[in-house]
CSV table of C-alpha atoms in Angstrom, one decimal:
chain,number,residue,atom,x,y,z
A,1,MET,CA,61.4,70.2,81.6
A,2,ASN,CA,64.8,69.7,80.0
A,3,PRO,CA,65.2,72.1,77.0
A,4,VAL,CA,65.9,71.0,73.5
A,5,LYS,CA,69.2,72.5,72.4
A,6,ALA,CA,70.3,73.7,69.0
A,7,VAL,CA,73.6,75.0,67.7
A,8,THR,CA,74.4,78.2,65.8
A,9,LEU,CA,77.9,79.2,64.5
A,10,ARG,CA,79.8,82.4,65.3
A,11,GLY,CA,83.0,82.3,63.4
A,12,VAL,CA,84.5,78.8,64.1
A,13,GLU,CA,82.8,78.5,67.5
A,14,ALA,CA,79.5,76.8,68.1
A,15,ARG,CA,77.0,78.5,70.4
A,16,GLU,CA,74.3,76.8,72.4
A,17,VAL,CA,70.6,77.8,71.6
A,18,ASP,CA,67.5,76.9,73.6
A,19,VAL,CA,64.5,75.9,71.5
A,20,GLU,CA,61.3,77.1,73.3
A,21,VAL,CA,57.9,76.2,72.0
A,22,GLU,CA,54.5,77.6,72.9
A,23,MET,CA,51.1,76.4,71.5
A,24,ALA,CA,47.7,78.1,71.7
A,25,GLY,CA,44.3,77.7,70.1
A,26,GLY,CA,43.2,79.4,66.9
A,27,LEU,CA,44.0,79.2,63.2
A,28,PHE,CA,47.2,77.4,62.4
A,29,SER,CA,50.3,79.5,62.2
A,30,ILE,CA,54.0,79.1,63.1
A,31,SER,CA,56.2,82.1,63.9
A,32,ILE,CA,59.9,81.8,64.7
A,33,VAL,CA,61.6,84.5,66.7
A,34,GLY,CA,65.1,85.1,68.1
A,35,LEU,CA,67.0,86.7,65.2
A,36,PRO,CA,66.5,83.9,62.7
A,37,ASP,CA,67.9,84.4,59.2
A,38,ALA,CA,66.0,83.4,56.0
A,39,SER,CA,67.0,79.8,56.0
A,40,VAL,CA,65.8,79.4,59.7
A,41,ARG,CA,62.5,81.2,58.9
A,42,GLU,CA,61.9,78.9,56.0
A,43,SER,CA,62.4,75.8,58.2
A,44,LYS,CA,58.8,75.9,59.4
A,45,GLU,CA,57.6,74.6,56.1
A,46,ARG,CA,60.2,71.8,56.0
A,47,VAL,CA,59.5,71.0,59.7
A,48,ARG,CA,55.8,70.8,59.2
A,49,ALA,CA,56.0,68.5,56.2
A,50,ALA,CA,58.6,66.2,58.0
A,51,LEU,CA,56.5,66.0,61.1
A,52,ARG,CA,53.4,65.2,59.1
A,53,SER,CA,55.3,62.4,57.4
A,54,VAL,CA,55.9,60.7,60.8
A,55,GLY,CA,52.4,61.2,62.0
A,56,VAL,CA,52.7,64.4,64.0
A,57,SER,CA,50.0,66.9,63.2
A,58,LEU,CA,50.5,70.5,64.2
A,59,LYS,CA,47.5,72.7,65.2
A,60,GLY,CA,46.7,76.2,66.4
A,61,ARG,CA,49.0,79.1,66.8
A,62,ILE,CA,52.7,78.1,67.5
A,63,ALA,CA,55.5,80.3,68.6
A,64,VAL,CA,59.1,79.1,68.5
A,65,ASN,CA,61.7,81.1,70.4
A,66,LEU,CA,65.4,80.6,69.8
A,67,ALA,CA,67.2,81.9,72.9
A,68,PRO,CA,69.2,83.9,73.5
A,69,ALA,CA,67.2,86.3,71.4
A,70,ASP,CA,70.1,88.7,70.7
A,71,LEU,CA,72.3,86.0,69.1
A,72,PRO,CA,71.9,85.7,65.3
A,73,LYS,CA,70.7,82.2,64.2
A,74,GLU,CA,71.5,80.9,60.7
A,75,GLY,CA,71.5,77.8,58.6
A,76,THR,CA,69.4,74.7,58.1
A,77,LEU,CA,71.0,73.0,61.1
A,78,MET,CA,68.1,74.4,63.1
A,79,ASP,CA,65.5,72.2,61.4
A,80,LEU,CA,66.0,69.1,63.5
A,81,PRO,CA,65.9,70.7,67.0
A,82,ILE,CA,62.8,72.8,66.0
A,83,ALA,CA,61.1,69.6,64.9
A,84,VAL,CA,62.0,67.8,68.1
A,85,GLY,CA,60.8,70.7,70.2
A,86,LEU,CA,57.4,70.8,68.3
A,87,ALA,CA,56.9,67.0,68.5
A,88,LEU,CA,57.6,66.9,72.2
A,89,ARG,CA,55.4,69.9,73.0
A,90,SER,CA,52.6,68.5,70.8
A,91,ASP,CA,52.7,65.1,72.7
A,92,ARG,CA,53.5,66.8,76.0
A,93,LEU,CA,56.5,64.5,76.5
A,94,PRO,CA,59.6,65.6,78.5
A,95,LEU,CA,63.2,65.2,77.3
A,96,SER,CA,65.1,62.9,79.7
A,97,ARG,CA,68.1,65.3,79.8
A,98,PRO,CA,69.3,68.3,77.9
A,99,SER,CA,70.5,67.3,74.5
A,100,LEU,CA,72.0,69.0,71.4
A,101,PHE,CA,70.4,68.3,68.0
A,102,MET,CA,71.5,69.4,64.5
A,103,GLY,CA,70.4,68.5,61.0
A,104,GLU,CA,68.5,69.6,57.9
A,105,LEU,CA,65.1,68.0,57.3
A,106,ALA,CA,63.8,66.7,54.0
A,107,LEU,CA,60.1,66.8,53.5
A,108,ASP,CA,59.8,63.0,54.1
A,109,GLY,CA,61.6,63.2,57.4
A,110,LYS,CA,65.1,62.2,56.2
A,111,ILE,CA,67.9,64.1,57.9
A,112,ARG,CA,70.6,65.7,55.8
A,113,PRO,CA,74.1,66.7,56.8
A,114,VAL,CA,74.9,70.3,57.7
A,115,ARG,CA,77.9,72.5,58.2
A,116,GLY,CA,79.4,73.0,61.7
A,117,ALA,CA,79.5,69.4,62.9
A,118,VAL,CA,83.1,69.7,64.4
A,119,PRO,CA,82.4,72.9,66.4
A,120,ALA,CA,79.1,71.3,67.6
A,121,ALA,CA,81.0,68.2,68.8
A,122,ILE,CA,83.5,70.4,70.6
A,123,LEU,CA,80.6,72.2,72.3
A,124,ALA,CA,79.0,68.9,73.3
A,125,ARG,CA,82.2,67.8,74.8
A,126,LYS,CA,82.5,71.0,76.9
A,127,SER,CA,78.9,70.9,78.0
A,128,GLY,CA,78.7,67.1,78.6
A,129,MET,CA,75.4,66.9,76.6
A,130,PRO,CA,74.7,64.1,74.1
A,131,LEU,CA,74.8,65.2,70.4
A,132,TYR,CA,72.5,63.9,67.7
A,133,VAL,CA,73.9,64.4,64.2
A,134,PRO,CA,73.0,63.3,60.6
A,135,GLU,CA,74.8,60.2,59.3
A,136,GLY,CA,76.7,62.4,56.8
A,137,ASN,CA,78.4,64.3,59.7
A,138,ALA,CA,79.3,61.2,61.7
A,139,THR,CA,82.9,60.9,60.5
A,140,GLN,CA,83.7,64.5,61.3
A,141,VAL,CA,82.1,64.2,64.8
A,142,GLY,CA,84.1,61.0,65.4
A,143,LEU,CA,87.3,62.9,65.2
A,144,VAL,CA,86.5,64.8,68.4
A,145,SER,CA,87.3,62.6,71.3
A,146,ASP,CA,85.2,62.0,74.5
A,147,VAL,CA,81.9,63.0,72.9
A,148,GLU,CA,78.6,61.1,73.4
A,149,ALA,CA,77.1,61.4,69.9
A,150,TYR,CA,74.4,59.5,68.1
A,151,VAL,CA,73.7,59.0,64.4
A,152,VAL,CA,70.2,59.8,63.2
A,153,ASP,CA,69.1,59.2,59.6
A,154,HIS,CA,65.3,59.8,59.9
A,155,LEU,CA,63.1,61.9,62.2
A,156,SER,CA,60.9,58.8,63.0
A,157,SER,CA,63.9,56.9,64.5
A,158,LEU,CA,64.9,59.9,66.6
A,159,LEU,CA,61.4,60.4,68.0
A,160,SER,CA,61.1,56.7,68.7
A,161,HIS,CA,64.4,56.9,70.6
A,162,ILE,CA,63.3,59.9,72.7
A,163,LYS,CA,59.8,58.5,73.4
A,164,SER,CA,60.5,54.8,74.0
A,165,GLY,CA,64.3,54.5,74.5
A,166,SER,CA,64.9,52.6,71.3
A,167,ASP,CA,68.6,52.3,70.4
A,168,LEU,CA,70.4,54.6,68.1
A,169,PRO,CA,73.9,53.9,66.7
A,170,ARG,CA,76.7,55.7,68.5
A,171,VAL,CA,79.2,57.7,66.4
A,172,LYS,CA,82.4,55.7,66.1
A,173,PRO,CA,85.6,57.3,67.0
A,174,GLU,CA,87.8,58.2,64.1
A,175,LYS,CA,91.6,58.4,64.2
A,176,PRO,CA,93.5,59.4,61.0
A,177,GLY,CA,96.7,57.5,60.5
A,178,SER,CA,100.1,59.0,60.9
A,179,ASP,CA,100.9,58.6,57.1
A,180,ILE,CA,100.4,61.5,54.7
A,181,PRO,CA,100.0,61.3,50.9
A,182,ALA,CA,103.1,61.2,48.8
A,183,ALA,CA,104.5,64.6,47.9
A,184,ASP,CA,103.4,65.9,44.5
A,185,PRO,CA,105.6,67.4,43.2
A,186,ASP,CA,108.4,65.8,45.0
A,187,PHE,CA,111.6,67.8,45.7
A,188,GLY,CA,113.5,64.9,44.0
A,189,ASP,CA,111.7,65.6,40.8
A,190,ILE,CA,112.8,69.3,40.7
A,191,ARG,CA,116.0,69.9,38.8
A,192,GLY,CA,118.7,72.0,40.4
A,193,GLN,CA,117.6,74.9,42.6
A,194,SER,CA,119.7,73.6,45.6
A,195,ALA,CA,119.8,77.0,47.2
A,196,ALA,CA,116.0,77.5,46.9
A,197,LYS,CA,115.4,74.0,48.3
A,198,ARG,CA,117.6,74.7,51.3
A,199,ALA,CA,115.7,77.9,52.0
A,200,LEU,CA,112.4,76.1,51.8
A,201,GLU,CA,113.6,73.4,54.1
A,202,ILE,CA,114.4,76.2,56.7
A,203,ALA,CA,110.9,77.7,56.0
A,204,ALA,CA,109.2,74.4,56.7
A,205,ALA,CA,111.3,73.7,59.8
A,206,GLY,CA,110.5,77.0,61.5
A,207,HIS,CA,107.2,77.9,59.7
A,208,HIS,CA,108.8,81.0,58.2
A,209,ASN,CA,107.2,83.1,55.5
A,210,VAL,CA,108.9,83.0,52.0
A,211,LEU,CA,109.2,85.2,48.9
A,212,LEU,CA,110.3,83.5,45.7
A,213,VAL,CA,111.6,85.9,43.0
A,214,GLY,CA,112.6,84.6,39.6
A,215,ALA,CA,112.1,84.9,35.9
A,216,PRO,CA,109.1,83.2,34.2
A,217,GLY,CA,109.5,79.5,33.9
A,218,SER,CA,112.2,79.3,36.6
A,219,GLY,CA,110.1,76.9,38.8
A,220,LYS,CA,108.7,79.2,41.5
A,221,THR,CA,105.3,77.6,41.4
A,222,MET,CA,106.6,74.1,41.4
A,223,LEU,CA,108.8,74.8,44.4
A,224,ALA,CA,105.9,76.4,46.3
A,225,ARG,CA,103.8,73.3,45.6
A,226,ALA,CA,106.6,71.0,46.7
A,227,LEU,CA,106.9,72.8,50.0
A,228,ARG,CA,103.7,71.2,51.3
A,229,GLY,CA,105.4,67.8,51.0
A,230,ILE,CA,108.2,68.5,53.5
A,231,LEU,CA,106.0,70.1,56.2
A,232,PRO,CA,105.5,68.0,59.3
A,233,PRO,CA,102.2,66.0,59.6
A,234,LEU,CA,99.5,67.8,61.6
A,235,SER,CA,99.2,67.0,65.3
A,236,ASP,CA,95.9,66.0,66.7
A,237,ARG,CA,95.2,69.5,67.9
A,238,GLU,CA,96.3,71.1,64.6
A,239,LEU,CA,94.2,68.6,62.6
A,240,LEU,CA,91.1,69.5,64.7
A,241,GLU,CA,91.7,73.2,64.2
A,242,THR,CA,91.9,72.8,60.4
A,243,LEU,CA,88.8,70.6,60.4
A,244,THR,CA,86.9,73.1,62.5
A,245,VAL,CA,87.5,75.8,59.9
A,246,ARG,CA,86.5,73.5,57.0
A,247,SER,CA,83.4,72.3,58.9
A,248,THR,CA,82.0,75.8,59.2
A,249,LEU,CA,81.8,75.9,55.4
A,250,GLY,CA,80.3,72.4,55.2
A,251,SER,CA,83.5,71.2,53.4
A,252,ASP,CA,84.6,67.6,54.2
A,253,GLY,CA,87.9,67.2,52.4
A,254,PRO,CA,90.5,64.5,53.1
A,255,LEU,CA,90.8,63.3,56.7
A,256,ASP,CA,94.6,63.0,56.7
A,257,ARG,CA,97.4,64.8,58.5
A,258,GLN,CA,98.7,66.7,55.5
A,259,PRO,CA,98.8,70.5,56.1
A,260,PRO,CA,96.4,72.5,53.9
A,261,PHE,CA,97.7,74.2,50.7
A,262,ARG,CA,95.6,77.1,49.3
A,263,ILE,CA,96.4,79.1,46.2
A,264,VAL,CA,95.0,82.6,45.9
A,265,HIS,CA,94.5,84.3,42.5
A,266,HIS,CA,95.4,87.9,42.2
A,267,THR,CA,91.8,88.8,41.3
A,268,ALA,CA,90.4,87.5,44.6
A,269,SER,CA,88.5,90.0,46.8
A,270,THR,CA,89.5,91.0,50.3
A,271,VAL,CA,86.5,89.1,51.7
A,272,ALA,CA,87.5,85.9,49.8
A,273,VAL,CA,91.0,86.1,51.2
A,274,CYS,CA,90.4,87.5,54.7
A,275,GLY,CA,86.9,86.3,55.4
A,276,GLY,CA,83.7,88.2,56.2
A,277,GLY,CA,80.7,88.9,53.9
A,278,SER,CA,77.1,89.3,54.9
A,279,ALA,CA,77.0,85.7,56.2
A,280,LEU,CA,80.4,85.8,57.9
A,281,ARG,CA,82.5,83.0,56.4
A,282,PRO,CA,86.2,82.2,56.8
A,283,GLY,CA,88.5,83.3,53.9
A,284,GLU,CA,91.5,81.6,52.3
A,285,ILE,CA,93.9,82.8,55.0
A,286,SER,CA,91.8,80.8,57.5
A,287,LEU,CA,91.3,77.8,55.3
A,288,ALA,CA,95.1,77.6,55.0
A,289,HIS,CA,95.5,77.6,58.8
A,290,ARG,CA,98.4,75.4,59.9
A,291,GLY,CA,99.4,75.0,56.2
A,292,VAL,CA,100.6,77.0,53.2
A,293,LEU,CA,99.0,80.1,51.7
A,294,PHE,CA,100.4,80.7,48.2
A,295,LEU,CA,100.1,84.0,46.5
A,296,ASP,CA,101.4,83.7,42.9
A,297,GLU,CA,102.1,86.8,40.9
A,298,PHE,CA,102.3,88.7,44.2
A,299,THR,CA,102.9,92.1,42.5
A,300,GLU,CA,99.5,91.9,40.8
A,301,PHE,CA,97.5,91.8,44.0
A,302,ARG,CA,95.7,95.0,45.1
A,303,ARG,CA,97.5,97.0,47.7
A,304,ASP,CA,94.5,97.1,50.0
A,305,LEU,CA,94.3,93.3,50.1
A,306,VAL,CA,98.0,93.0,50.8
A,307,GLU,CA,97.8,95.5,53.7
A,308,ALA,CA,94.7,93.7,55.1
A,309,MET,CA,96.7,90.5,55.5
A,310,ARG,CA,99.5,92.1,57.5
A,311,GLN,CA,98.0,91.9,61.0
A,312,PRO,CA,96.5,88.4,60.6
A,313,LEU,CA,99.9,87.1,59.6
A,314,GLU,CA,101.5,88.7,62.7
A,315,ASP,CA,98.8,87.6,65.2
A,316,GLY,CA,97.8,84.2,63.7
A,317,ALA,CA,94.1,85.2,63.9
A,318,ILE,CA,91.9,87.6,62.0
A,319,SER,CA,88.9,89.5,63.5
A,320,VAL,CA,86.0,90.4,61.3
A,321,SER,CA,83.6,93.0,62.6
A,322,ARG,CA,80.0,93.5,61.5
A,323,ALA,CA,76.9,95.2,62.9
A,324,SER,CA,75.9,91.9,64.4
A,325,GLY,CA,79.2,91.5,66.3
A,326,THR,CA,82.8,90.5,65.9
A,327,VAL,CA,84.0,87.0,65.1
A,328,GLU,CA,87.6,85.6,65.0
A,329,TYR,CA,89.1,83.1,62.6
A,330,PRO,CA,92.5,81.4,63.0
A,331,SER,CA,95.1,82.3,60.4
A,332,ARG,CA,98.4,80.7,61.5
A,333,VAL,CA,99.8,80.2,57.9
A,334,LEU,CA,103.1,79.8,56.2
A,335,LEU,CA,102.9,82.5,53.6
A,336,VAL,CA,104.6,81.9,50.2
A,337,LEU,CA,104.8,84.8,47.8
A,338,ALA,CA,106.0,84.4,44.2
A,339,ALA,CA,106.9,87.3,41.8
A,340,ASN,CA,109.0,88.2,38.8
A,341,PRO,CA,112.0,90.4,39.3
A,342,CYS,CA,110.5,93.2,37.1
A,343,GLY,CA,107.6,94.0,34.9
A,344,CYS,CA,108.9,92.2,31.8
A,345,GLY,CA,110.3,89.4,34.0
A,346,TRP,CA,113.9,89.3,32.7
A,347,TYR,CA,115.8,91.6,35.0
A,348,GLY,CA,119.1,90.0,35.9
A,349,ASP,CA,118.6,87.0,33.5
A,350,PRO,CA,121.8,85.9,31.9
A,351,VAL,CA,120.2,85.2,28.5
A,352,GLU,CA,117.1,87.4,28.0
A,353,THR,CA,117.5,91.2,28.1
A,354,CYS,CA,115.3,93.2,30.5
A,355,LYS,CA,113.2,95.7,28.6
A,356,CYS,CA,112.2,97.8,31.6
A,357,SER,CA,113.4,101.4,32.0
A,358,ALA,CA,114.8,102.7,35.3
A,359,SER,CA,111.5,104.4,36.2
A,360,GLU,CA,109.6,101.2,35.4
A,361,LEU,CA,111.9,99.2,37.6
A,362,GLU,CA,111.4,101.6,40.4
A,363,ARG,CA,107.6,101.6,40.0
A,364,TYR,CA,107.6,97.8,40.0
A,365,ARG,CA,109.7,97.6,43.2
A,366,ARG,CA,107.2,99.9,45.0
A,367,LYS,CA,104.7,97.1,44.6
A,368,PHE,CA,106.6,95.1,47.2
A,369,SER,CA,105.0,96.6,50.3
A,370,GLY,CA,107.6,97.5,52.9
A,371,PRO,CA,105.5,96.4,55.9
A,372,MET,CA,104.6,93.2,54.2
A,373,MET,CA,108.2,92.4,53.2
A,374,ASP,CA,109.2,93.0,56.8
A,375,ARG,CA,107.0,90.0,57.7
A,376,VAL,CA,108.7,87.8,55.2
A,377,ASP,CA,111.6,85.9,56.7
A,378,LEU,CA,113.2,84.3,53.6
A,379,HIS,CA,113.8,86.1,50.3
A,380,ILE,CA,114.8,83.5,47.8
A,381,SER,CA,116.2,84.0,44.3
A,382,VAL,CA,115.1,81.3,41.8
A,383,PRO,CA,117.4,81.5,38.7
A,384,ARG,CA,116.4,80.1,35.4
A,385,LEU,CA,118.0,76.7,34.7
A,386,SER,CA,120.2,76.1,31.7
A,387,PRO,CA,119.2,73.5,29.1
A,388,GLU,CA,121.9,71.2,30.5
A,389,GLU,CA,120.4,71.4,34.0
A,390,LEU,CA,116.8,71.0,32.7
A,391,VAL,CA,117.6,67.7,31.0
A,392,GLY,CA,119.7,66.6,33.9
A,393,LEU,CA,123.1,66.4,32.2
A,394,SER,CA,124.9,68.6,34.8
A,395,VAL,CA,122.8,68.1,37.9
A,396,ALA,CA,123.2,65.4,40.6
A,397,ALA,CA,120.2,63.4,41.7
A,398,SER,CA,118.0,65.6,44.0
A,399,GLU,CA,117.1,64.6,47.5
A,400,LYS,CA,113.5,63.2,48.0
A,401,SER,CA,110.9,65.1,50.0
A,402,ASP,CA,110.6,62.2,52.5
A,403,SER,CA,114.2,62.6,53.7
A,404,ILE,CA,114.0,66.4,53.8
A,405,ARG,CA,110.8,66.0,55.9
A,406,ASP,CA,112.6,63.8,58.3
A,407,ARG,CA,115.1,66.6,59.1
A,408,VAL,CA,112.3,69.1,59.3
A,409,CYS,CA,110.4,66.9,61.8
A,410,MET,CA,113.5,66.6,64.0
A,411,ALA,CA,114.0,70.3,64.0
A,412,ARG,CA,110.3,71.0,64.7
A,413,SER,CA,110.5,68.4,67.6
A,414,ALA,CA,113.4,70.3,69.1
A,415,GLN,CA,111.4,73.5,68.9
A,416,ARG,CA,108.3,72.0,70.5
A,417,GLU,CA,110.5,70.8,73.4
A,418,ARG,CA,112.1,74.2,73.8
A,419,TRP,CA,109.0,76.3,73.8
A,420,ARG,CA,106.6,73.8,75.4
A,421,ARG,CA,106.5,75.7,78.7
A,422,TRP,CA,105.1,78.7,76.9
A,423,GLY,CA,102.7,76.9,74.6
A,424,TYR,CA,104.5,77.5,71.3
A,425,GLY,CA,105.2,74.9,68.6
A,426,CYS,CA,107.7,76.5,66.3
A,427,ASN,CA,110.2,79.4,66.2
A,428,ALA,CA,108.1,81.6,64.0
A,429,GLU,CA,105.4,81.8,66.7
A,430,VAL,CA,107.6,82.9,69.6
A,431,PRO,CA,107.4,86.5,70.8
A,432,GLU,CA,110.6,88.6,70.5
A,433,LYS,CA,111.1,89.1,74.2
A,434,LEU,CA,111.0,85.3,74.9
A,435,LEU,CA,113.1,84.6,71.8
A,436,ARG,CA,116.0,86.8,72.9
A,437,LYS,CA,115.9,85.3,76.4
A,438,GLU,CA,115.9,81.6,75.4
A,439,MET,CA,117.5,81.3,72.0
A,440,ALA,CA,121.1,80.8,73.2
A,441,LEU,CA,122.8,83.2,70.8
A,442,SER,CA,126.6,82.8,70.8
A,443,GLN,CA,128.9,85.8,71.3
A,444,GLU,CA,130.2,85.5,67.8
A,445,GLY,CA,126.7,85.3,66.4
A,446,LYS,CA,125.6,88.4,68.4
A,447,ALA,CA,128.6,90.4,67.2
A,448,VAL,CA,127.9,89.6,63.5
A,449,LEU,CA,124.2,90.3,63.9
A,450,ILE,CA,124.9,93.8,65.4
A,451,LYS,CA,127.4,94.6,62.6
A,452,MET,CA,125.1,93.5,59.8
A,453,ALA,CA,122.0,95.1,61.3
A,454,ASN,CA,123.7,98.5,61.2
A,455,ARG,CA,124.9,97.9,57.6
A,456,LEU,CA,121.5,96.7,56.4
A,457,ASN,CA,119.5,99.2,58.6
A,458,LEU,CA,117.3,96.4,59.9
A,459,SER,CA,114.1,97.3,61.7
A,460,GLY,CA,113.2,95.9,65.1
A,461,ARG,CA,110.9,93.4,63.4
A,462,GLY,CA,113.6,92.6,60.8
A,463,MET,CA,116.1,91.8,63.7
A,464,SER,CA,113.5,89.5,65.3
A,465,ARG,CA,113.0,87.7,62.0
A,466,VAL,CA,116.7,87.1,61.6
A,467,LEU,CA,116.9,85.7,65.1
A,468,LYS,CA,114.1,83.3,64.5
A,469,VAL,CA,115.5,82.1,61.2
A,470,SER,CA,119.0,81.6,62.7
A,471,ARG,CA,117.5,79.6,65.5
A,472,THR,CA,115.8,77.4,63.0
A,473,VAL,CA,119.1,76.9,61.0
A,474,ALA,CA,120.7,75.8,64.3
A,475,ASP,CA,117.9,73.4,65.0
A,476,LEU,CA,118.3,71.8,61.6
A,477,ALA,CA,122.0,71.3,62.4
A,478,GLY,CA,121.1,69.8,65.8
A,479,GLU,CA,123.0,72.6,67.6
A,480,THR,CA,121.8,74.0,71.0
A,481,GLU,CA,123.7,77.3,70.5
A,482,VAL,CA,123.1,79.7,67.6
A,483,SER,CA,126.5,80.1,65.9
A,484,LYS,CA,127.9,82.8,63.7
A,485,VAL,CA,127.4,80.6,60.7
A,486,ALA,CA,123.6,80.2,61.4
A,487,VAL,CA,123.3,84.0,61.8
A,488,MET,CA,125.1,84.6,58.5
A,489,GLU,CA,122.9,82.2,56.7
A,490,ALA,CA,119.8,83.8,58.1
A,491,LEU,CA,121.0,87.3,57.1
A,492,SER,CA,121.7,86.0,53.5
A,493,TYR,CA,117.9,85.6,53.1
A,494,ARG,CA,116.9,89.1,53.9
A,495,GLY,CA,116.8,90.3,50.3
A,496,GLU,CA,117.0,93.7,48.7
A,497,ASN,CA,113.2,94.5,49.0
A,498,ARG,CA,113.3,94.7,52.8
A,499,SER,CA,115.0,96.4,55.7
C-alpha cells in the first residue's frame, strides 16, 4: 500500500514524513505519536470534525504514527495528510501512488494555507511525487519549476479525486517579471554626498559590507535605504532562496526580483536577529538573505549580538543548535551599519562643537568591535550638508538609481563570468586563495598594496577585503587588470576604526 506522505520543516528544508494509521476495536480514541508538537497533537480534533463534515465517521481506537519517530513534527500542515490517511484506512482504499499532502483543516473541511509551501515544492521536485497544496499556497508553489502540484480547497474534493479520479486543478507555473519596483528613495533625490554614493555603488557591485559614519541628519539612513534600489535584480535561484526563507515563516510578501531590505532596531534580541527560539525560526539576518541588512545606530547594539553575527557574515550561513538537533539558515547579506562619530554626534562637524571628553571619545570608539570592523569592506564618511547644498543651489543634478544600477549589473555580470567555474556570483563571496590566483593584480597595484599594508598594519582578512574591493572597482571601470588606481581607491575606504 502506497504511504500517505506529510511534510515537516527543519530550518529551511522540508523533510518527508510517513503517515501510518492503525485502527482497532474498543472505545473511541485517537493518539498521535512520533514527536508531535502541541499543534500536531491538537490536529486530531480538527481532523475528526472535518472528516465528519464529509461523511467519514471514525470509530474504535486509532493510532497515528508519524515516521521517522525521532524527527520532531510541528505545525498545522500535518492536518491534511492525517485526515487523508484516516479516510483511506477507514474505507480500506489504497493510494494509487506515494503523494505529499499539506494543509490546515477547518472544522467544515475547508483547507487553509500553511507555511513551508516552497520547501515542500522543492522536496516534491526532488522525490518526483505529486504535491497537494491549499489554494492560498498555489502561487508560491508555482514558482518552483517542474513540480506536479494540485490545488485543493476542500477535503471532500480531495477525497473524491483519490477515490474516483475526479479532476483537480493543477498549480499554474509562476514567473516573476524582470522589472523591479522604482527605487524609493532614489539616488537622484539625494542632495550631494557624491563620495558616499560612489562607495555605495562599489558596495552594490561587489556585495561588500558598509559602515556609514556621520553626524545626526547627514543622510545615513536615506543612503542606506537607497542602496537597495541599485542592487541587481535577483536571479531565479536567488529569488527561490529568499522565498524559501520567507515561506518557513508563512510570509508571502511581494513576488518580485527586488532584493530584501531588513532594518534591525538596536533593542532586538539575539534570537530575533540570528534565529532560533524554542520553535526554531529564521532571524533577520536570514530574512535579509541576498539583500541588505541595515543596523542603524550600530554603537547602541549589545556586544554579544554583534559578536554573534560575525561568523554568519563570513560563512553566508548560520547554524542554530538545540537539544532536538541543528538547523542551518542562509545569511548571505550585504551588511550596512550606520553610526554617529561620537556620543554627542558632532565630532569633526564644521559647525557644531563636540561636547565629548577624550575619555568619552575613547570609550565610544571601543564600541566598534575590531573583529566586526575587519569584516566591513567600506568605511564611508557622510558629512553634513550646508544649507546651500540642501536647497540645491550649489549641487549639480544627481544621477538616478536606474543608471547606477545598469553599471552595477554590468560589473556583477563580469564577476559571474569570472567566477562561474567555482560557483561564485560576486567578488565578496570568493575565498582569499582563489582571489589571489585569479584577480589579475598589476605589478604597480601589488607594490602599493604592500606599502600601504605595512603602513596601516592590515590584518590578513583586511588585506583580502582590500583585494576584493579593488577587484570590484576595476570591474566597474570595465578593466580586466586591477590597477594601482583601483587599489588606492579600495585602501581609501578602510577607515580609522579598522586594521
